Amino acid sequence: MGAYETQGFKLDDSGKRIVVDPVTRIEGHMRCEVNLDKNNVIRNAVSTGTMWRGLEVILKGRDPRDAWAFVERICGVCTGCHALTSVRAVEDALGIKIPRNAHLIREMMAKTLQVHDHAVHFYHLHALDWVDVVSALTADPTATASLAQSISDWHDSSPTYFKGIQSRLKVFVERGQLGPFANGYWGHPAYKLPPEANLMAVAHYLAALDWQREFIKLHAILGGKNPHLQSFLVGGMATPIDPDSQAALNIDTIAALEKLIEGARAFVRQVYLPDLLAVASFYKDWAGHGAGVGNYLVYGEYPLTEGKAAPKFLPGGVIRNRNLAHVEPLDAEKITEHVQHSWYAYDRDVKALHPSRGETRPTYTGPQPPYQRLDTSAKYSWLKSPRYDGLPMEVGPLARMLVAYASGHDQVKALVDGALGKLAVGPEALFSTLGRVAARGIETALLVDKLGDWVDELAANMGRGELRIHDNDTWDPARWPKFAVGAGFHEAPRGALGHWVRIAHAKIERYQCIVPSTWNAGPRDANEVAGPYEAALVGTPIADPERPVEILRTVHSFDPCMACGVHVVDPTGREVTRVTVR
């Protein structure tokens, strides 16, 4: 496309081209292309989703009460998010009000995922962009213990513990079997942590594997299994409550939930947050990279009472141009999707559609793989381009924390100001790659403390004999109107998630989803305006174009969720990640 001005910077697709395909340690299939100038600074970025599955098309003609079970399979990582949003959309269309107990169980399941997903992202998807695993072999275990004990009172912080971790890691390296640590850019000049910090991070990477396996038992208790929870129902939940039954949620179950939550609080407070701040202290220059579009959208989440106008624990709103002095109310009618650069078709002369009138008509016109580069003057992604009032919007933990902070949320302000103070940076640091990483940890600390409130209320209801879990009044389609339209909204771990449904004669006539990574990873729109991923990469310096870890840092800071997580393997089973420099 050449060079042109947009959003305050110049995009130029001349110069050296770097292609990362596939981008790994994400959910789904993503390709990233960037152009470097003579100083190895990114001057153009292209983000593309390389897989289409068509869930919205599959749903046409089906019973809307079954939709949640289909759309939940959109993703196995943010499990339950689409199911929750789907039942909310159908309930909105049919005017259903769910019992309080069902609301509490849904909130507990959603918060559990949020806490679990954020911690797993930090350690297992993003940490290796900042942590040099092989460097940990040269660390002094005693010095590592001193470092760990200086930032936390976590019980596993002895020299013996870290020596054991180092010995395990040494065996992996000597055998050439690095497992999850394979294919890293070890020894890259952009890594800044000292060996002791690297060893501490590797140890907690492994500890987080054990912790997350235990904590997610909350989903098994409340939803039957994980991933793909099985207890959702339009009108409530299918999880029985009976203090006198071993086959239902009872007092013993409440005690088990409380124990799991307390373990999560300890891990988040004593491991996750201290690690995040320790790692961030060595990378404060990344507060100057990855700003992106500067517009933020939040639906709001965790309603404190019932009804559409219920106040939410995390408020909704829109921030434009990084202006924290003004949070405007969100109007969902201002949301549209463009397909100018997406492999879909709208009717002629239609540039954008509101999702309630949205269409999913796949029209692949791209190159046949394998290909060298994408033509950004044409269609180049399976993702659409959502816009709010014509503007690209970043969604996710950073957006939520910014809107809450600017709205005067006391707990968020205390956590954000505390983190900024420890890192000795100002609020402007939030608008960055580092800001996204910090926001995710701050939100985790906020929600893990709040999670117990829902358990306490459920226990109190149980004690009063309030056991109702489902509203059966509108289950029979004979009670439904012939036509109904509804929308469901949810703040998933990665951001604002919306489902829109149109029901005709008790069947789904139209169904549309706009997921967080569509907002963030979508291609340019009909006005050639770049989305959050593409904009955030522009201006980033690359130390070694053959090993572009800097691209991964910013892309992973959004926590991409492109579709079901599928790795690419060669015939021997070895993971393939190709970085091409031209």
Coordinates of N, CA and C in Angstrom, one line a residue, residues 16 18 20 36 39-41 185-190 540-551 579 581:
K16 N 12.6 -3.7 5.2 CA 12.7 -5.1 5.6 C 11.4 -5.7 6.1
I18 N 9.4 -8.7 8.2 CA 9.5 -9.8 9.1 C 8.1 -10.5 9.2
V20 N 6.1 -13.5 11.2 CA 6.0 -14.5 12.3 C 4.7 -15.3 12.1
L36 N 10.4 -3.0 8.8 CA 11.4 -2.3 9.6 C 12.0 -1.2 8.7
N39 N 16.7 1.6 10.8 CA 17.1 1.5 12.2 C 16.5 0.4 12.9
N40 N 15.8 -0.5 12.2 CA 15.1 -1.7 12.7 C 14.0 -1.3 13.7
V41 N 13.3 -0.2 13.3 CA 12.1 0.2 14.0 C 10.9 -0.2 13.2
Y185 N 14.1 -17.6 22.5 CA 15.2 -16.8 22.0 C 16.2 -16.6 23.1
W186 N 16.6 -17.7 23.8 CA 17.5 -17.7 24.9 C 18.9 -17.0 24.6
G187 N 19.3 -16.1 25.4 CA 20.5 -15.4 25.2 C 20.3 -14.1 24.4
H188 N 19.1 -13.8 24.1 CA 18.7 -12.6 23.3 C 19.1 -11.4 24.1
P189 N 19.7 -10.3 23.4 CA 20.1 -9.1 24.1 C 19.0 -8.3 24.7
A190 N 17.8 -8.6 24.3 CA 16.6 -7.8 24.9 C 16.2 -8.4 26.3
T540 N 8.0 0.3 17.5 CA 8.8 -0.6 18.4 C 10.1 -0.9 17.8
P541 N 11.3 -0.7 18.5 CA 12.6 -1.1 18.0 C 12.8 -2.6 18.1
I542 N 13.5 -3.2 17.1 CA 13.8 -4.6 17.1 C 15.3 -4.8 17.2
A543 N 15.8 -5.4 18.3 CA 17.2 -5.6 18.5 C 17.8 -6.5 17.5
D544 N 17.1 -7.6 17.2 CA 17.6 -8.7 16.3 C 16.5 -9.1 15.4
P545 N 16.5 -8.7 14.2 CA 15.4 -9.0 13.3 C 15.2 -10.5 13.1
E546 N 16.3 -11.3 13.3 CA 16.2 -12.7 13.1 C 15.4 -13.4 14.3
R547 N 15.4 -12.7 15.4 CA 14.7 -13.2 16.7 C 13.9 -12.1 17.3
P548 N 12.7 -11.8 16.7 CA 11.9 -10.6 17.0 C 11.1 -10.8 18.3
V549 N 11.7 -11.0 19.4 CA 11.0 -11.2 20.7 C 10.1 -10.0 21.0
E550 N 10.5 -8.8 20.5 CA 9.8 -7.6 20.8 C 8.4 -7.6 20.2
I551 N 8.2 -8.2 19.0 CA 6.9 -8.4 18.5 C 6.0 -9.3 19.4
V579 N 10.1 -17.9 11.5 CA 10.3 -16.4 11.4 C 11.1 -16.1 10.2
V581 N 12.7 -13.3 7.6 CA 13.1 -11.9 7.4 C 13.4 -11.7 6.0

